[in-house]
mmCIF file of C-alpha atoms in Angstrom:
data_model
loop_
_atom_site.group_PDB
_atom_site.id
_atom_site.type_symbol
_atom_site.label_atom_id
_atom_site.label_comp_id
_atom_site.label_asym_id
_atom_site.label_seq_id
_atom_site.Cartn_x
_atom_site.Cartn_y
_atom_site.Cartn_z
ATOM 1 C CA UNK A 1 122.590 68.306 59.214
ATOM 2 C CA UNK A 2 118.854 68.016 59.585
ATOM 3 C CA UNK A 3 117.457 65.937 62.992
ATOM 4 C CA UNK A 4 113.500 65.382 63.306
ATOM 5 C CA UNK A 5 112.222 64.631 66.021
ATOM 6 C CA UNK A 6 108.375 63.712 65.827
ATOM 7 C CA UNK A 7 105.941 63.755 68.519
ATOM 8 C CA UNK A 8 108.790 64.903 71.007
ATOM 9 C CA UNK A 9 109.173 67.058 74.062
ATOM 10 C CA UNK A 10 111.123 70.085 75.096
ATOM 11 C CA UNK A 11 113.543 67.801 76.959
ATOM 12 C CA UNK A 12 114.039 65.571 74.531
ATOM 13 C CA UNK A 13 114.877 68.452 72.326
ATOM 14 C CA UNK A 14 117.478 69.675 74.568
ATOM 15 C CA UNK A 15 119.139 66.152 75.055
ATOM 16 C CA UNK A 16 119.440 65.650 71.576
ATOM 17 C CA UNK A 17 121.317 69.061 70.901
ATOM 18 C CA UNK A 18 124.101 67.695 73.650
ATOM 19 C CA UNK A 19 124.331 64.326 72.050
ATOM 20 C CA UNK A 20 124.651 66.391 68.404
ATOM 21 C CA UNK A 21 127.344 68.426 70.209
ATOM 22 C CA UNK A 22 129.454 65.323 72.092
ATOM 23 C CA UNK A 23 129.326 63.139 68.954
ATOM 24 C CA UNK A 24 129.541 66.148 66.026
ATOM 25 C CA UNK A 25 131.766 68.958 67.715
ATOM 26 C CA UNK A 26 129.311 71.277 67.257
ATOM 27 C CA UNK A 27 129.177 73.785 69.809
ATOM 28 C CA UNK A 28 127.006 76.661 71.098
ATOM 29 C CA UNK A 29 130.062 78.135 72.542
ATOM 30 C CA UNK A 30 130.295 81.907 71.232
ATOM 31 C CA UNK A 31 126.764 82.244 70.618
ATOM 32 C CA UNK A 32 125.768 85.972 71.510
ATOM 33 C CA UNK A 33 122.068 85.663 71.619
ATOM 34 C CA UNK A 34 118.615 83.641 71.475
ATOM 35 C CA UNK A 35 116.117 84.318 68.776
ATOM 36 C CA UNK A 36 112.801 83.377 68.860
ATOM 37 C CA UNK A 37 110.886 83.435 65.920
ATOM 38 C CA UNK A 38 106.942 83.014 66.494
ATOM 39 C CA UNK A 39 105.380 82.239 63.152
ATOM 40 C CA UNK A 40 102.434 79.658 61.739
ATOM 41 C CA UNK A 41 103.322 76.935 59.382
ATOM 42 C CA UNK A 42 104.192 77.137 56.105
ATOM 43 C CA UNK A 43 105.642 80.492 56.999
ATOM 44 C CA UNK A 44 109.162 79.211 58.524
ATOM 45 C CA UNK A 45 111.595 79.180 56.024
ATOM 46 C CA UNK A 46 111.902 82.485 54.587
ATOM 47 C CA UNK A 47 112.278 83.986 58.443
ATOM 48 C CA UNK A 48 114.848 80.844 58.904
ATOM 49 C CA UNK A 49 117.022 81.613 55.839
ATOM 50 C CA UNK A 50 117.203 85.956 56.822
ATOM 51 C CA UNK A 51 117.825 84.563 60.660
ATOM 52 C CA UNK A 52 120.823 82.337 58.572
ATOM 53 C CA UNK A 53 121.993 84.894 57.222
ATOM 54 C CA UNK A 54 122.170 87.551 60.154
ATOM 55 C CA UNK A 55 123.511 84.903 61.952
ATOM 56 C CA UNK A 56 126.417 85.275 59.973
ATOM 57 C CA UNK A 57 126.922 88.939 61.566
ATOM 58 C CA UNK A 58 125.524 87.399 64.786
ATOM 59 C CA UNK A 59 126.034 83.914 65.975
ATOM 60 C CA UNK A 60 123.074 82.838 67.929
ATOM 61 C CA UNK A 61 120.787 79.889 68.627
ATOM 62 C CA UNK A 62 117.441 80.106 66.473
ATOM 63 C CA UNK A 63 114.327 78.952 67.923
ATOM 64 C CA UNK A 64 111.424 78.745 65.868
ATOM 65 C CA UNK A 65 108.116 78.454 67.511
ATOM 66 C CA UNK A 66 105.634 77.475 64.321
ATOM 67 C CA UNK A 67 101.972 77.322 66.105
ATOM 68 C CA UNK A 68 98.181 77.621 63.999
ATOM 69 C CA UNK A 69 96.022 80.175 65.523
ATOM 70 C CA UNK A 70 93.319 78.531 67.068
ATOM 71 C CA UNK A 71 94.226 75.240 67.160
ATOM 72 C CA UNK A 72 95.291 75.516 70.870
ATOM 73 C CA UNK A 73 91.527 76.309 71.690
ATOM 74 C CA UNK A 74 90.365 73.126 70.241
ATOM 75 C CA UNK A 75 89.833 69.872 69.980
ATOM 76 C CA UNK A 76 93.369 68.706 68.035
ATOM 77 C CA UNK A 77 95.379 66.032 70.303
ATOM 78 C CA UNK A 78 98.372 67.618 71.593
ATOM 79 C CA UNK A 79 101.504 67.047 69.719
ATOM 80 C CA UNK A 80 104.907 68.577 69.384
ATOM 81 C CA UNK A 81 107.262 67.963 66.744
ATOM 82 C CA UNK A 82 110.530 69.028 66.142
ATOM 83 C CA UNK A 83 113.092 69.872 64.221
ATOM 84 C CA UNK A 84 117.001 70.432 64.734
ATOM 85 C CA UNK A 85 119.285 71.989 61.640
ATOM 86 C CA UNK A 86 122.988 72.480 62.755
ATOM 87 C CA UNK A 87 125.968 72.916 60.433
ATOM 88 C CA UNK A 88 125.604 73.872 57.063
ATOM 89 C CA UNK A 89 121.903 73.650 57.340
ATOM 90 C CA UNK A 90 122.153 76.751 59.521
ATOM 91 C CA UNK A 91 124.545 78.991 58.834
ATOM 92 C CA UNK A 92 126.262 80.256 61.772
ATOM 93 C CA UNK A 93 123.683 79.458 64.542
ATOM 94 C CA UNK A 94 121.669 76.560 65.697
ATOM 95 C CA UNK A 95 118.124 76.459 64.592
ATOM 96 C CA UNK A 96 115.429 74.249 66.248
ATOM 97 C CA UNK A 97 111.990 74.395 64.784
ATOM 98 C CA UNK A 98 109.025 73.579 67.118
ATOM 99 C CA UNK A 99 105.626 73.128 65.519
ATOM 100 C CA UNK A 100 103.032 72.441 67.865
ATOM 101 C CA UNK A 101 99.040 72.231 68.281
ATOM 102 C CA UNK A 102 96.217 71.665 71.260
ATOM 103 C CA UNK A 103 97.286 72.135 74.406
ATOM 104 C CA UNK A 104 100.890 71.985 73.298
ATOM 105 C CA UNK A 105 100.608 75.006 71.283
ATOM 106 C CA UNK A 106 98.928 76.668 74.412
ATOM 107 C CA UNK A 107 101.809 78.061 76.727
ATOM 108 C CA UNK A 108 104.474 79.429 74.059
ATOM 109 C CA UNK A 109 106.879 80.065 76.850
ATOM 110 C CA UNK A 110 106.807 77.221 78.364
ATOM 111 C CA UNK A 111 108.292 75.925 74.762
ATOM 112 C CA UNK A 112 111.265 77.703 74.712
ATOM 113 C CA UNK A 113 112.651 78.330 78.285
ATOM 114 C CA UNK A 114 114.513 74.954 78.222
ATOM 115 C CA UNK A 115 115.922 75.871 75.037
ATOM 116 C CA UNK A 116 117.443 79.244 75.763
ATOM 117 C CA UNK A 117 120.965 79.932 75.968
ATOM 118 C CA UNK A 118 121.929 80.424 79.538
ATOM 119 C CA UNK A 119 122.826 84.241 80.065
ATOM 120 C CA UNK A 120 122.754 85.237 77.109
ATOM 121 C CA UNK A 121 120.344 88.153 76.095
ATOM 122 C CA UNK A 122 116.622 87.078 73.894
ATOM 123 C CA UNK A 123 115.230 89.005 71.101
ATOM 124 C CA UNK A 124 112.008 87.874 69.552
ATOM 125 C CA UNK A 125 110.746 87.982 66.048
ATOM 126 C CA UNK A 126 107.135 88.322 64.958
ATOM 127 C CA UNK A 127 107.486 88.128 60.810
ATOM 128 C CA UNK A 128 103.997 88.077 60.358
ATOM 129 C CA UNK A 129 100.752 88.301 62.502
ATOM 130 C CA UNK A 130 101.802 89.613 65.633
ATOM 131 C CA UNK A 131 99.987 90.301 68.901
ATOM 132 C CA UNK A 132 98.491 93.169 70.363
ATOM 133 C CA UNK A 133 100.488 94.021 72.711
ATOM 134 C CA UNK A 134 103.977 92.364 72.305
ATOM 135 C CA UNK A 135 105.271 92.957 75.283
ATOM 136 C CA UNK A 136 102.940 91.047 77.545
ATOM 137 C CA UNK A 137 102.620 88.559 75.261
ATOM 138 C CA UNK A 138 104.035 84.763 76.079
ATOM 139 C CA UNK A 139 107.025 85.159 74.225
ATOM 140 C CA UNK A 140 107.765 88.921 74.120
ATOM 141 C CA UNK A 141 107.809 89.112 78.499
ATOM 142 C CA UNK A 142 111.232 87.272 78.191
ATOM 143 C CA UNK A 143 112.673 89.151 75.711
ATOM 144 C CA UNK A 144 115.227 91.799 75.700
ATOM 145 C CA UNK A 145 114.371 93.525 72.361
ATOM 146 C CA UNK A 146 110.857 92.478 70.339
ATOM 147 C CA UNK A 147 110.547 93.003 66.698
ATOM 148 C CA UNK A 148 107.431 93.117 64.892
ATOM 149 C CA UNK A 149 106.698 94.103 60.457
ATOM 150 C CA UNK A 150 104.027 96.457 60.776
ATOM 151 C CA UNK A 151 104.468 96.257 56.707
ATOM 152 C CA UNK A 152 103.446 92.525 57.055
ATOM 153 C CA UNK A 153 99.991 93.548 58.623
ATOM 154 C CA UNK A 154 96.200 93.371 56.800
ATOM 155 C CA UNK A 155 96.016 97.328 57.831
ATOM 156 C CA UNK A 156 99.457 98.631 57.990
ATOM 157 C CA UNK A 157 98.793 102.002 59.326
ATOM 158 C CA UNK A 158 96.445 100.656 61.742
ATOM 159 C CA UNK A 159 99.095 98.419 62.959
ATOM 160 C CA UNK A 160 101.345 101.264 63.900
ATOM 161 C CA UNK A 161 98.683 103.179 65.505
ATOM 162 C CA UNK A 162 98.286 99.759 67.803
ATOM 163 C CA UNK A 163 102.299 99.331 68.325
ATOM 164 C CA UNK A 164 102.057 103.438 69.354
ATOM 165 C CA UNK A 165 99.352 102.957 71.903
ATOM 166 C CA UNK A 166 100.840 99.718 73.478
ATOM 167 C CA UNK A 167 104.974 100.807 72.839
ATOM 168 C CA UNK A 168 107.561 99.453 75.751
ATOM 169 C CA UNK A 169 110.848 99.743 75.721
ATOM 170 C CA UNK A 170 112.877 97.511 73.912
ATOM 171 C CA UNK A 171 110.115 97.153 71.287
ATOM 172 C CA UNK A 172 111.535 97.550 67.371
ATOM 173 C CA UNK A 173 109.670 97.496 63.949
ATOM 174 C CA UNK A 174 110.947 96.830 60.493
ATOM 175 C CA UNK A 175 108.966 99.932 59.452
ATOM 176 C CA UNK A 176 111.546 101.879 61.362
ATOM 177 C CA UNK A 177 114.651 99.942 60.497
ATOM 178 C CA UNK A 178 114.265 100.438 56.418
ATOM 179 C CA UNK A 179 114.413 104.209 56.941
ATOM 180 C CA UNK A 180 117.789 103.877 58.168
ATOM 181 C CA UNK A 181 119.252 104.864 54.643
ATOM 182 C CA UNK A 182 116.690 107.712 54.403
ATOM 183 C CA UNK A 183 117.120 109.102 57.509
ATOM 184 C CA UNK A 184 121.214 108.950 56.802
ATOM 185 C CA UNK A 185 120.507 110.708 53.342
ATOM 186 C CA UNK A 186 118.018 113.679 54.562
ATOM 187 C CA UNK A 187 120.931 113.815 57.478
ATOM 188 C CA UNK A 188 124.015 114.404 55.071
ATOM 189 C CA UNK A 189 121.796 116.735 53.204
ATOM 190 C CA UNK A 190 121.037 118.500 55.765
ATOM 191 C CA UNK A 191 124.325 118.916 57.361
ATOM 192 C CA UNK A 192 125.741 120.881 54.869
ATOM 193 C CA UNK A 193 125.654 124.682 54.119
ATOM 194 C CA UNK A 194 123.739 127.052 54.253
ATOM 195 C CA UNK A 195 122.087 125.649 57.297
ATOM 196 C CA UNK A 196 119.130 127.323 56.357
ATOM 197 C CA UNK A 197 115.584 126.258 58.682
ATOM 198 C CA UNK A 198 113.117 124.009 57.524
ATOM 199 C CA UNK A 199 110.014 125.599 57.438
ATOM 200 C CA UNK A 200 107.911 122.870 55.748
ATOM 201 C CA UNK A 201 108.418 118.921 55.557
ATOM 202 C CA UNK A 202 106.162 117.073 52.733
ATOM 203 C CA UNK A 203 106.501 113.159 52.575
ATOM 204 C CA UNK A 204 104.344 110.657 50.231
ATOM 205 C CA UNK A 205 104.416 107.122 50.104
ATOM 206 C CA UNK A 206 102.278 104.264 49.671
ATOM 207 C CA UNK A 207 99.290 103.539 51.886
ATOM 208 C CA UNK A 208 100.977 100.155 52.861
ATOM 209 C CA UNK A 209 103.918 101.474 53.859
ATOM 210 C CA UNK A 210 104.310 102.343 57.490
ATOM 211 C CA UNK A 211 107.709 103.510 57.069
ATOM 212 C CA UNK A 212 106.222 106.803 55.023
ATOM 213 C CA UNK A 213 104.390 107.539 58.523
ATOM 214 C CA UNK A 214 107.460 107.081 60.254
ATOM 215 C CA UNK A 215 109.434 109.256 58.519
ATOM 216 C CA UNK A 216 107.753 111.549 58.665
ATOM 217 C CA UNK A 217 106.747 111.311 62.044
ATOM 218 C CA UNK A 218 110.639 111.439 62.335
ATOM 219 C CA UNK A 219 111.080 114.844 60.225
ATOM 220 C CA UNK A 220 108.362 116.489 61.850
ATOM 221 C CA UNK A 221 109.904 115.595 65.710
ATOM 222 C CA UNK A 222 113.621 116.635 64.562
ATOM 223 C CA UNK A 223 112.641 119.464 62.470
ATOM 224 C CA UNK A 224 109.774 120.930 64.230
ATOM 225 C CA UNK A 225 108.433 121.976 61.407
ATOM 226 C CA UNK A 226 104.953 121.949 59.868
ATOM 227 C CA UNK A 227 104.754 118.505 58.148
ATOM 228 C CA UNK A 228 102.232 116.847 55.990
ATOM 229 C CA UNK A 229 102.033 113.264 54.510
ATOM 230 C CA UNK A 230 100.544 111.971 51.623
ATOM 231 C CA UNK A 231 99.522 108.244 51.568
ATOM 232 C CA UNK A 232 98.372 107.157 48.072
ATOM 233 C CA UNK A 233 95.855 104.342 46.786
ATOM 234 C CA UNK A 234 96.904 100.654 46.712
ATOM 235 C CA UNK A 235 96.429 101.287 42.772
ATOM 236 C CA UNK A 236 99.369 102.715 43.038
ATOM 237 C CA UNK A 237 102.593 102.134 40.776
ATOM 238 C CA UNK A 238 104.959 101.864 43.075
ATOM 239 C CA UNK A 239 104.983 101.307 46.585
ATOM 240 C CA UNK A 240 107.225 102.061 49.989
ATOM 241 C CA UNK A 241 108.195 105.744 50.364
ATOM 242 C CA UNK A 242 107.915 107.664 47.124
ATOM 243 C CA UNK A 243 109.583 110.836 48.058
ATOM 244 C CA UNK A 244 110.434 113.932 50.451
ATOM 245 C CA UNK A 245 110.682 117.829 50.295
ATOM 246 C CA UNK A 246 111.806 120.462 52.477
ATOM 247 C CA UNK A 247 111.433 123.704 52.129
ATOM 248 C CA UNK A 248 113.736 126.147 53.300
ATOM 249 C CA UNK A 249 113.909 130.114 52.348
ATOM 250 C CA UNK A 250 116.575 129.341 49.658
ATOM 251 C CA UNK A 251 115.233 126.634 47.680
ATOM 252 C CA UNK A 252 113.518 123.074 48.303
ATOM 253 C CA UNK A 253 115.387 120.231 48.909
ATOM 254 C CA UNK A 254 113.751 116.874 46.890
ATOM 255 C CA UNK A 255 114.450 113.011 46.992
ATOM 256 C CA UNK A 256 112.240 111.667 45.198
ATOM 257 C CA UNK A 257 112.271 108.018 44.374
ATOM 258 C CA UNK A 258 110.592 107.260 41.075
ATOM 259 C CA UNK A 259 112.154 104.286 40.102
ATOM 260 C CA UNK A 260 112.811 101.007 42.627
ATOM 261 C CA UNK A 261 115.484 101.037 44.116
ATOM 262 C CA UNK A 262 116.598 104.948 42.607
ATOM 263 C CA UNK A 263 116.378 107.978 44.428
ATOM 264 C CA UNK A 264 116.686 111.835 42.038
ATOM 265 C CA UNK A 265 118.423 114.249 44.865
ATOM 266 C CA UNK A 266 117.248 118.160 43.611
ATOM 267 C CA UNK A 267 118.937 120.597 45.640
ATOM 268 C CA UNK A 268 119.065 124.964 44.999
ATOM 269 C CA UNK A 269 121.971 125.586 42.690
ATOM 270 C CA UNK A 270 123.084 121.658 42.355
ATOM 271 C CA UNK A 271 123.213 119.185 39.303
ATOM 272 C CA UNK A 272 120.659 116.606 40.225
ATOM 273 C CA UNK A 273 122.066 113.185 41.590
ATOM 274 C CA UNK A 274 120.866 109.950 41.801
ATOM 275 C CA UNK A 275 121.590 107.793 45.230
ATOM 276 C CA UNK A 276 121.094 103.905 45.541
ATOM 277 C CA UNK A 277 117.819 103.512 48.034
ATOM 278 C CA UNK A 278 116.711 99.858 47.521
ATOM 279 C CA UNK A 279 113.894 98.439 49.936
ATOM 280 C CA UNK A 280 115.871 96.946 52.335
ATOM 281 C CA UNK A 281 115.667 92.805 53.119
ATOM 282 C CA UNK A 282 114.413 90.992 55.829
ATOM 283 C CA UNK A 283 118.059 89.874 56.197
ATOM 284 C CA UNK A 284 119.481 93.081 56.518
ATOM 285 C CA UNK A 285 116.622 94.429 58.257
ATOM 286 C CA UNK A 286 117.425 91.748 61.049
ATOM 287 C CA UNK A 287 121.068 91.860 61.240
ATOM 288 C CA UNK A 288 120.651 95.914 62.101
ATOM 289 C CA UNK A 289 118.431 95.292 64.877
ATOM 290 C CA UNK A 290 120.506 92.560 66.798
ATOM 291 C CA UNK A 291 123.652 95.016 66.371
ATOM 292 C CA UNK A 292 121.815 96.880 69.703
ATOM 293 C CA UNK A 293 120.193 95.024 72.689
ATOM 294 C CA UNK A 294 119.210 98.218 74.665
ATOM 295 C CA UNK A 295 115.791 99.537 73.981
ATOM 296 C CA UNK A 296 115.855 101.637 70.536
ATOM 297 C CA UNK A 297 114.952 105.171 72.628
ATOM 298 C CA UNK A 298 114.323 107.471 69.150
ATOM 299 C CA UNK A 299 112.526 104.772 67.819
ATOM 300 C CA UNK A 300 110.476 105.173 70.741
ATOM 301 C CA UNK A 301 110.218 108.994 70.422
ATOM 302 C CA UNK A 302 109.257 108.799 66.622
ATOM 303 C CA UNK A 303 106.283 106.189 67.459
ATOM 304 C CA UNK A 304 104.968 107.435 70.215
ATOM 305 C CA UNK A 305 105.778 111.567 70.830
ATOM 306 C CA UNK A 306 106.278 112.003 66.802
ATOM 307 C CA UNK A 307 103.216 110.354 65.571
ATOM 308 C CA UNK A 308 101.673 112.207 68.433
ATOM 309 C CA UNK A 309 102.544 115.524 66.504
ATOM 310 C CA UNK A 310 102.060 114.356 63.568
ATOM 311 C CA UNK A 311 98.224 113.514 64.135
ATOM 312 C CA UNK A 312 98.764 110.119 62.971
ATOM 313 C CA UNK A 313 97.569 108.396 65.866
ATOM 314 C CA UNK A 314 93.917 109.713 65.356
ATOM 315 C CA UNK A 315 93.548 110.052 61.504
ATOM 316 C CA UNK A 316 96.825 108.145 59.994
ATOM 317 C CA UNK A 317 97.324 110.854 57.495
ATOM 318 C CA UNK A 318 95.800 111.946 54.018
ATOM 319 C CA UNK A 319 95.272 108.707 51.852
#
């Protein structure tokens, strides 16, 4: 079910969700969390239909704060509308769209405090353009965890140079959570004999992929080990990360991923295996960072300590 509410106001919103509740049975009870999605029109339904589908995993109430940059700055008559989906229109959460401009559009957190789920934690979801310094920003200061797409930037590697330099805890990136099967790959590879050192990490990826600096921002903090990165052209065939070696005293350990989705594991003295590494979704990307609430502390190490080391902050690597 689908309620639009034009030219409204937060408290109107919020009456309308009880009467929705008293007349429909549709309750907020069991709800675990509050996401706030900050995004510009046009741009709301494919960050509605992930936050659906996490919400699966995650019950929650979805609040989705749709503003035009700029337009709070000028001359536009203030105006609110809204928007309420419940049911099977929202999977397993409540979604409220707000799309506002002038003054409205002004104070985003004056938007959504009347709207939050009483004591229940807030995470909030940049899918796009996000601000310089989330957590000072309007919506991020009442957040528990704030998630931004580096990826989704004009100048991805620049963008994770600015979330290094302005990191607090409890910030998150999608650039970090699509390693996860990476990181559990190189891990399992690693784990097993002969436990030889590392003496020299090589990762390349695509120039618009952050996650290639990450990982091997992550490599080079676990390993301590020299580590260089290769960041090819935007020519390129493919993109995201296109493959890693390590070098040990016995042999070099390769995943390379050559085709989407397909990863070629070469190891000393092993038949050659292929692994399932897809790019990972904006839905599954989501649901893994509302399983924790507690600031993301490696995360934190890789982005600001391993970056650091790698000498990404300065020169963001070899393109």
């Amino acid at each position: 079910m689908i309620v639009d509410l034009p030219d409204t106001t937060t408290s109107q919103v919020s009456k309308t969700l009880v009467k929705i509740r008293e007349e429909g049975g549709v309750v907020a009870l069991g709800r675990v969390l509050t996401l706030v999605i900050a995004t510009s029109p046009g741009a709301e339904e494919e960050a509605i239909e992930a936050a659906n589908d996490a919400s699966r995993e995650h019950p929650m109430r979805v609040i989705v704060v749709s503003t035009e940059p700029g337009t709070e700055n000028s001359e536009v008559a203030p105006r609110l509308d809204a928007e309420i989906r419940v049911g099977g229109d929202a999977g397993a959460s409540e979604v409220i769209v707000l799309r506002a401009c002038g003054d409205a559009a002004r104070d985003e957190e004056s938007l959504v405090m009347a709207l939050l789920l009483p004591d229940a934690p807030v995470v909030t979801w940049w899918p796009s353009a996000a601000p310089p310094v989330p957590g000072r920003s309007a919506l991020g200061r009442i957040a528990h965890r704030r998630i931004t797409d580096a990826s989704a930037q004009p100048d991805p590697q620049q963008a994770l140079r600015a979330l290094a330099s302005n990191y607090t805890p409890g910030d998150a990136d999608f650039a970090w959570t699509r390693l996860t099967l990476w990181r559990a790959q190189l891990a399992a590879v690693l784990d097993q004999p002969p436990y030889e050192p590392v003496t020299a990490v090589e990762v390349t990826g695509a120039i618009d992929s952050p996650s290639t600096t990450l990982l091997a921002a992550w490599l080079r903090l676990e390993l301590n080990a020299p580590t260089e990165y290769e960041l090819t052209g935007p020519d390129a065939a493919s993109h995201g990360i296109h493959g890693v070696r390590l070098s040990r005293d016995g042999g070099a350990i390769e995943l390379i991923r050559d085709v989407p989705g397909i990863a070629t594991l070469r190891q000393p003295g092993q038949p050659l295996h292929d692994l399932a590494l897809p790019r990972r979704n904006l839905r599954d990307c989501l649901a893994d960072e509302l399983r924790r609430l507690d600031p993301d502390e490696l995360y934190g190490e890789v982005i600001t300590k391993g970056l650091e080391l790698l000498g990404a902050v300065d020169d963001g690597g070899t393109a």
